[in-house]
Amino acid sequence: MKTIPLAEGIKLKSILTKKVQELIYEIHGNAHVVVEKGETPKQSGRPLAEIEAELAQVRKDIRTLDKLIYRANIDHTIEFKGESMPLVEAIELAKQLRAEANLCKDLGNAEKEKIYTTNGEGAILYEVAMYDPCEYRERAKQLEKDAHRLSNLINAKNYEIHIEFDDSNYF
């Protein structure tokens, strides 16, 4: 059986998902023709059975790729900050690091103190941050670096791992 790098399998899955949408669009385009009453309809494109057969094969290949990708992401590990973790956990951690970095960026972009919209009674109100925005800006930078470092480790591992899949129908 032919093998491909996990990274190519992930990319191929994305391509096949788009291919499913294209085939569905093709089915809709070929499902009906407009003719005058009494005229015999003529097939304007590929027969529906042919498109449906291709669609079924693409969907089967997506399921197979899913299974292989999920298995590889569970069975293979990377080292990050002294901890060994399965790829699936590393992928989730990278997402969480990016989300936390975005939160810290938002907090870091705030002013420490600013005039709050007044209530019209002459009192001047201030909105005061209950934290140091500079600390959050620095934390956001570090979290982004960690997320990039982790993503690079994941990507490198995705090229090291090979899965058994024949991609000759698509490449």
Coordinates of N, CA and C in Angstrom, one line a residue:
M1 N 0.9 -1.2 0.0 CA 0.0 0.0 0.0 C 0.9 1.2 0.0
K2 N 0.5 2.2 -0.7 CA 1.2 3.5 -0.8 C 1.1 4.3 0.5
T3 N 2.1 5.0 0.8 CA 2.0 5.9 2.0 C 2.2 7.3 1.6
I4 N 1.6 8.2 2.4 CA 1.8 9.6 2.2 C 2.1 10.2 3.6
P5 N 2.8 11.4 3.6 CA 3.0 12.1 4.9 C 1.6 12.5 5.5
L6 N 1.5 12.5 6.8 CA 0.3 12.9 7.4 C -0.1 14.3 7.0
A7 N 0.9 15.2 6.8 CA 0.6 16.6 6.4 C -0.2 16.6 5.0
E8 N 0.3 15.7 4.1 CA -0.4 15.7 2.8 C -1.8 15.1 3.0
G9 N -2.0 14.1 3.9 CA -3.3 13.6 4.2 C -4.3 14.6 4.7
I10 N -3.8 15.5 5.5 CA -4.6 16.6 6.1 C -5.0 17.5 5.0
K11 N -4.0 17.9 4.1 CA -4.3 18.8 3.0 C -5.3 18.1 2.0
L12 N -5.1 16.8 1.8 CA -6.0 16.1 0.8 C -7.4 16.0 1.4
K13 N -7.6 15.9 2.7 CA -8.9 15.9 3.2 C -9.6 17.2 3.0
S14 N -8.9 18.3 3.1 CA -9.5 19.6 2.8 C -9.9 19.7 1.3
I15 N -9.0 19.2 0.5 CA -9.3 19.2 -1.0 C -10.5 18.3 -1.3
L16 N -10.6 17.2 -0.7 CA -11.7 16.3 -0.9 C -13.1 16.8 -0.4
T17 N -13.0 17.5 0.7 CA -14.2 18.2 1.3 C -14.7 19.2 0.3
K18 N -13.8 19.9 -0.4 CA -14.2 20.9 -1.4 C -14.8 20.2 -2.6
K19 N -14.2 19.0 -2.9 CA -14.6 18.2 -4.1 C -16.0 17.7 -3.9
V20 N -16.4 17.4 -2.7 CA -17.7 16.9 -2.4 C -18.7 18.1 -2.7
Q21 N -18.4 19.3 -2.3 CA -19.3 20.4 -2.6 C -19.4 20.6 -4.1
E22 N -18.3 20.5 -4.8 CA -18.3 20.6 -6.3 C -19.2 19.5 -6.9
L23 N -19.1 18.3 -6.5 CA -19.9 17.2 -7.0 C -21.4 17.4 -6.8
I24 N -21.7 17.9 -5.6 CA -23.1 18.2 -5.2 C -23.6 19.3 -6.1
Y25 N -22.8 20.3 -6.4 CA -23.2 21.4 -7.3 C -23.4 20.8 -8.7
E26 N -22.5 19.9 -9.1 CA -22.7 19.3 -10.4 C -23.9 18.5 -10.5
I27 N -24.3 17.7 -9.5 CA -25.5 17.0 -9.4 C -26.7 17.9 -9.6
H28 N -26.7 19.0 -8.9 CA -27.9 19.9 -9.0 C -27.9 20.5 -10.4
G29 N -26.8 20.7 -11.0 CA -26.7 21.3 -12.4 C -27.2 20.3 -13.5
N30 N -27.0 19.0 -13.2 CA -27.3 18.0 -14.2 C -28.6 17.3 -13.9
A31 N -29.3 17.6 -12.8 CA -30.5 16.8 -12.4 C -31.7 17.2 -13.2
H32 N -31.7 18.4 -13.8 CA -32.9 18.8 -14.6 C -32.5 19.5 -15.8
V33 N -33.3 19.4 -16.8 CA -33.2 20.1 -18.1 C -34.5 20.7 -18.5
V34 N -34.5 21.8 -19.2 CA -35.7 22.5 -19.6 C -35.9 22.1 -21.1
V35 N -37.1 21.6 -21.4 CA -37.5 21.3 -22.8 C -38.9 21.7 -23.1
E36 N -39.2 21.9 -24.3 CA -40.6 22.1 -24.7 C -41.4 20.9 -24.6
K37 N -42.7 21.1 -24.3 CA -43.6 19.9 -24.1 C -43.5 19.0 -25.4
G38 N -43.3 17.7 -25.1 CA -43.2 16.7 -26.1 C -41.8 16.4 -26.6
E39 N -40.9 17.3 -26.3 CA -39.5 17.1 -26.7 C -38.8 16.1 -25.7
T40 N -37.8 15.4 -26.3 CA -37.1 14.4 -25.5 C -35.9 15.1 -24.8
P41 N -35.8 15.0 -23.5 CA -34.7 15.7 -22.8 C -33.4 15.0 -23.2
K42 N -32.3 15.8 -23.3 CA -31.0 15.4 -23.6 C -30.1 15.7 -22.4
Q43 N -29.3 14.7 -22.1 CA -28.3 14.8 -21.0 C -27.3 15.9 -21.4
S44 N -27.2 17.0 -20.5 CA -26.3 18.1 -20.8 C -24.9 17.9 -20.2
G45 N -24.8 17.0 -19.3 CA -23.5 16.8 -18.7 C -23.3 15.3 -18.4
R46 N -22.5 15.0 -17.4 CA -22.4 13.6 -17.0 C -23.7 13.1 -16.4
P47 N -23.9 11.8 -16.6 CA -25.1 11.2 -16.0 C -25.0 11.3 -14.5
L48 N -26.2 11.4 -13.8 CA -26.2 11.5 -12.3 C -25.6 10.3 -11.7
A49 N -25.8 9.1 -12.2 CA -25.2 7.9 -11.6 C -23.7 7.9 -11.6
E50 N -23.1 8.5 -12.6 CA -21.6 8.6 -12.7 C -21.1 9.6 -11.6
I51 N -21.8 10.7 -11.5 CA -21.4 11.8 -10.5 C -21.6 11.2 -9.1
E52 N -22.8 10.5 -8.9 CA -23.0 9.9 -7.6 C -22.0 8.9 -7.2
A53 N -21.5 8.1 -8.2 CA -20.5 7.1 -7.9 C -19.2 7.8 -7.5
E54 N -18.8 8.8 -8.2 CA -17.6 9.6 -7.8 C -17.8 10.2 -6.4
L55 N -19.0 10.7 -6.1 CA -19.2 11.4 -4.8 C -19.1 10.3 -3.7
A56 N -19.7 9.1 -3.9 CA -19.6 8.1 -2.9 C -18.1 7.7 -2.7
Q57 N -17.3 7.6 -3.7 CA -15.9 7.3 -3.5 C -15.1 8.4 -2.8
V58 N -15.4 9.6 -3.1 CA -14.7 10.7 -2.4 C -15.1 10.7 -0.9
R59 N -16.4 10.5 -0.7 CA -16.8 10.5 0.7 C -16.2 9.3 1.5
K60 N -16.1 8.2 0.8 CA -15.4 7.0 1.5 C -13.9 7.4 1.8
D61 N -13.3 8.0 0.8 CA -11.9 8.4 1.0 C -11.7 9.4 2.1
I62 N -12.7 10.3 2.3 CA -12.7 11.3 3.4 C -12.8 10.5 4.7
R63 N -13.7 9.5 4.8 CA -13.8 8.8 6.0 C -12.5 8.0 6.4
T64 N -11.9 7.4 5.3 CA -10.7 6.7 5.5 C -9.6 7.6 6.0
L65 N -9.4 8.8 5.4 CA -8.5 9.8 5.8 C -8.7 10.2 7.2
D66 N -10.0 10.5 7.6 CA -10.3 10.9 8.9 C -9.8 9.8 9.9
K67 N -10.1 8.6 9.7 CA -9.7 7.5 10.6 C -8.2 7.5 10.7
L68 N -7.5 7.6 9.6 CA -6.0 7.5 9.6 C -5.4 8.7 10.3
I69 N -6.0 9.9 10.1 CA -5.5 11.1 10.7 C -5.7 11.1 12.2
Y70 N -6.9 10.7 12.6 CA -7.2 10.6 14.0 C -6.3 9.6 14.7
R71 N -6.1 8.5 14.1 CA -5.3 7.4 14.7 C -3.8 8.0 14.9
A72 N -3.3 8.6 13.8 CA -2.0 9.1 13.9 C -1.8 10.2 15.0
N73 N -2.9 11.1 15.1 CA -2.9 12.1 16.1 C -2.9 11.6 17.5
I74 N -3.5 10.4 17.7 CA -3.5 9.8 19.0 C -2.2 9.0 19.3
D75 N -1.7 8.3 18.3 CA -0.6 7.4 18.5 C 0.8 8.1 18.5
H76 N 0.9 9.3 18.0 CA 2.2 9.9 17.9 C 2.2 11.1 18.8
T77 N 3.4 11.3 19.4 CA 3.6 12.4 20.4 C 4.7 13.4 20.0
I78 N 4.6 14.5 20.7 CA 5.7 15.5 20.5 C 6.1 16.0 22.0
E79 N 7.3 16.5 22.1 CA 7.7 17.1 23.3 C 7.6 18.6 23.2
F80 N 6.9 19.2 24.3 CA 6.7 20.6 24.3 C 6.9 21.1 25.8
K81 N 7.8 21.9 26.0 CA 8.1 22.4 27.4 C 8.3 21.3 28.4
G82 N 9.0 20.3 28.0 CA 9.4 19.2 28.9 C 8.3 18.2 29.1
E83 N 7.2 18.3 28.3 CA 6.1 17.4 28.4 C 5.8 16.7 27.1
S84 N 5.6 15.4 27.2 CA 5.3 14.6 26.0 C 3.8 14.5 25.9
M85 N 3.2 14.8 24.7 CA 1.8 14.8 24.6 C 1.4 14.3 23.2
P86 N 0.3 13.6 23.1 CA -0.2 13.2 21.8 C -0.5 14.4 20.9
L87 N -0.4 14.2 19.6 CA -0.6 15.3 18.7 C -2.0 15.9 18.9
V88 N -3.0 15.1 19.1 CA -4.3 15.6 19.3 C -4.4 16.6 20.5
E89 N -3.7 16.3 21.5 CA -3.6 17.2 22.7 C -2.8 18.5 22.3
A90 N -1.7 18.3 21.6 CA -0.9 19.4 21.2 C -1.6 20.4 20.2
I91 N -2.5 19.8 19.4 CA -3.3 20.6 18.5 C -4.3 21.5 19.3
E92 N -4.9 20.9 20.3 CA -5.8 21.6 21.1 C -5.1 22.6 21.9
L93 N -3.9 22.3 22.5 CA -3.2 23.3 23.2 C -2.8 24.5 22.4
A94 N -2.4 24.2 21.2 CA -2.1 25.4 20.3 C -3.3 26.3 20.1
K95 N -4.4 25.7 19.9 CA -5.7 26.5 19.8 C -5.9 27.3 21.0
Q96 N -5.7 26.7 22.2 CA -6.0 27.3 23.5 C -4.9 28.5 23.7
L97 N -3.7 28.2 23.3 CA -2.7 29.3 23.5 C -3.0 30.5 22.6
R98 N -3.5 30.2 21.4 CA -3.9 31.4 20.5 C -5.1 32.1 21.1
A99 N -6.0 31.4 21.6 CA -7.2 32.0 22.2 C -6.8 32.9 23.4
E100 N -5.9 32.3 24.2 CA -5.5 33.1 25.4 C -4.6 34.3 25.0
A101 N -3.8 34.1 24.0 CA -3.0 35.2 23.5 C -4.0 36.4 23.0
N102 N -5.0 36.0 22.3 CA -6.0 37.0 21.8 C -6.7 37.7 23.0
L103 N -7.0 37.0 24.0 CA -7.6 37.6 25.2 C -6.6 38.6 25.8
C104 N -5.4 38.1 26.0 CA -4.4 39.0 26.6 C -4.1 40.2 25.7
K105 N -4.1 40.1 24.4 CA -4.0 41.2 23.5 C -5.1 42.3 23.7
D106 N -6.3 41.8 23.8 CA -7.5 42.7 24.0 C -7.3 43.4 25.4
L107 N -6.9 42.7 26.4 CA -6.7 43.3 27.7 C -5.5 44.3 27.7
G108 N -4.5 43.9 26.9 CA -3.3 44.7 26.8 C -3.4 46.0 26.0
N109 N -4.5 46.0 25.2 CA -4.7 47.2 24.4 C -5.5 48.2 25.1
A110 N -6.0 47.9 26.3 CA -6.8 48.8 27.1 C -5.9 49.9 27.7
E111 N -6.5 51.0 28.1 CA -5.8 52.0 28.8 C -5.9 51.7 30.3
K112 N -4.9 52.1 31.1 CA -4.9 51.8 32.5 C -6.1 52.6 33.2
E113 N -6.3 53.8 32.7 CA -7.4 54.7 33.2 C -7.8 55.6 32.1
K114 N -9.1 55.7 31.9 CA -9.7 56.6 30.9 C -11.0 57.2 31.4
I115 N -11.4 58.3 30.9 CA -12.6 59.0 31.3 C -13.8 58.1 30.8
Y116 N -14.7 57.9 31.7 CA -15.9 57.1 31.4 C -17.0 58.1 30.9
T117 N -17.9 57.7 30.1 CA -19.0 58.5 29.7 C -19.7 59.1 30.9
T118 N -19.8 60.4 30.9 CA -20.4 61.0 32.1 C -21.9 60.8 32.1
N119 N -22.5 60.9 33.2 CA -24.0 60.8 33.4 C -24.7 62.1 33.2
G120 N -24.0 63.2 32.9 CA -24.6 64.5 32.8 C -24.9 65.2 34.0
E121 N -24.5 64.7 35.2 CA -24.8 65.4 36.5 C -23.5 66.1 37.0
G122 N -22.5 66.2 36.1 CA -21.3 66.9 36.5 C -20.2 66.1 37.1
A123 N -20.5 64.9 37.5 CA -19.5 64.0 38.1 C -18.6 63.4 37.0
I124 N -17.3 63.5 37.2 CA -16.4 62.9 36.2 C -16.1 61.5 36.7
L125 N -16.4 60.5 35.8 CA -16.2 59.1 36.1 C -15.0 58.6 35.3
Y126 N -14.3 57.6 35.9 CA -13.2 57.0 35.2 C -13.4 55.5 35.1
E127 N -12.9 54.9 34.0 CA -12.9 53.5 33.9 C -11.4 53.1 34.2
V128 N -11.2 52.3 35.2 CA -9.9 51.9 35.7 C -9.7 50.4 35.5
A129 N -8.6 50.1 34.8 CA -8.3 48.7 34.6 C -7.8 48.1 35.9
M130 N -8.3 46.9 36.3 CA -7.9 46.3 37.5 C -6.7 45.4 37.4
Y131 N -5.9 45.7 36.4 CA -4.7 44.9 36.0 C -3.7 45.8 35.3
D132 N -2.6 45.4 35.0 CA -1.6 46.1 34.3 C -1.6 45.7 32.8
P133 N -2.1 46.6 31.9 CA -2.2 46.3 30.5 C -0.8 45.9 29.9
C134 N 0.3 46.5 30.4 CA 1.6 46.2 29.9 C 1.9 44.7 30.1
E135 N 1.6 44.2 31.3 CA 1.8 42.8 31.6 C 1.1 41.9 30.7
Y136 N -0.1 42.3 30.3 CA -0.9 41.5 29.4 C -0.4 41.5 28.0
R137 N 0.1 42.7 27.6 CA 0.8 42.8 26.2 C 1.9 41.8 26.2
E138 N 2.8 41.8 27.2 CA 3.9 40.9 27.2 C 3.5 39.5 27.3
R139 N 2.5 39.2 28.1 CA 2.0 37.8 28.2 C 1.5 37.3 26.8
A140 N 0.8 38.2 26.1 CA 0.3 37.9 24.8 C 1.4 37.6 23.8
K141 N 2.5 38.3 23.9 CA 3.6 38.0 23.0 C 4.2 36.7 23.3
Q142 N 4.4 36.3 24.6 CA 4.9 35.0 24.9 C 4.0 33.9 24.5
L143 N 2.7 34.1 24.7 CA 1.7 33.0 24.4 C 1.8 32.8 22.9
E144 N 1.9 33.9 22.1 CA 1.9 33.7 20.6 C 3.2 33.0 20.2
K145 N 4.3 33.3 20.9 CA 5.6 32.6 20.6 C 5.4 31.1 20.9
D146 N 4.8 30.8 22.0 CA 4.6 29.4 22.4 C 3.7 28.7 21.4
A147 N 2.6 29.4 21.0 CA 1.7 28.8 20.0 C 2.4 28.5 18.7
H148 N 3.3 29.5 18.2 CA 4.0 29.3 17.0 C 5.0 28.1 17.1
R149 N 5.7 28.1 18.2 CA 6.7 27.0 18.5 C 6.0 25.7 18.4
L150 N 4.9 25.6 19.1 CA 4.1 24.3 19.2 C 3.6 24.0 17.8
S151 N 3.1 24.9 17.1 CA 2.6 24.6 15.7 C 3.7 24.1 14.8
N152 N 4.8 24.7 14.9 CA 6.0 24.3 14.1 C 6.4 22.8 14.5
L153 N 6.3 22.5 15.8 CA 6.6 21.1 16.1 C 5.6 20.1 15.6
I154 N 4.3 20.5 15.6 CA 3.2 19.7 15.1 C 3.4 19.5 13.6
N155 N 3.7 20.7 12.9 CA 3.8 20.6 11.4 C 5.0 19.7 11.0
A156 N 6.1 19.8 11.8 CA 7.3 19.0 11.5 C 6.9 17.5 11.7
K157 N 6.2 17.2 12.7 CA 5.8 15.8 13.0 C 4.9 15.3 11.9
N158 N 4.0 16.2 11.4 CA 3.1 15.8 10.4 C 3.8 15.3 9.1
Y159 N 5.0 15.8 8.9 CA 5.8 15.4 7.7 C 6.6 14.2 8.0
E160 N 6.9 13.9 9.3 CA 7.6 12.7 9.7 C 6.7 11.4 9.6
I161 N 5.5 11.6 10.0 CA 4.5 10.5 10.1 C 4.0 10.2 8.7
H162 N 3.9 8.9 8.4 CA 3.3 8.5 7.1 C 2.1 7.6 7.4
I163 N 1.1 7.8 6.6 CA -0.2 7.0 6.7 C -0.3 6.2 5.4
E164 N -1.0 5.1 5.5 CA -1.2 4.2 4.4 C -2.5 4.7 3.6
F165 N -2.2 5.4 2.5 CA -3.4 5.9 1.7 C -2.9 6.1 0.3
D166 N -3.7 5.6 -0.6 CA -3.3 5.8 -2.0 C -4.0 7.0 -2.6
D167 N -3.2 8.1 -2.8 CA -3.8 9.3 -3.3 C -3.7 9.5 -4.8
S168 N -3.4 8.4 -5.5 CA -3.3 8.5 -7.0 C -4.5 8.9 -7.7
N169 N -5.7 8.7 -7.1 CA -6.9 9.2 -7.7 C -7.0 10.7 -7.8
Y170 N -6.2 11.4 -6.9 CA -6.3 12.8 -6.8 C -5.1 13.6 -7.2
F171 N -3.9 12.9 -7.2 CA -2.7 13.6 -7.6 C -2.0 12.8 -8.6

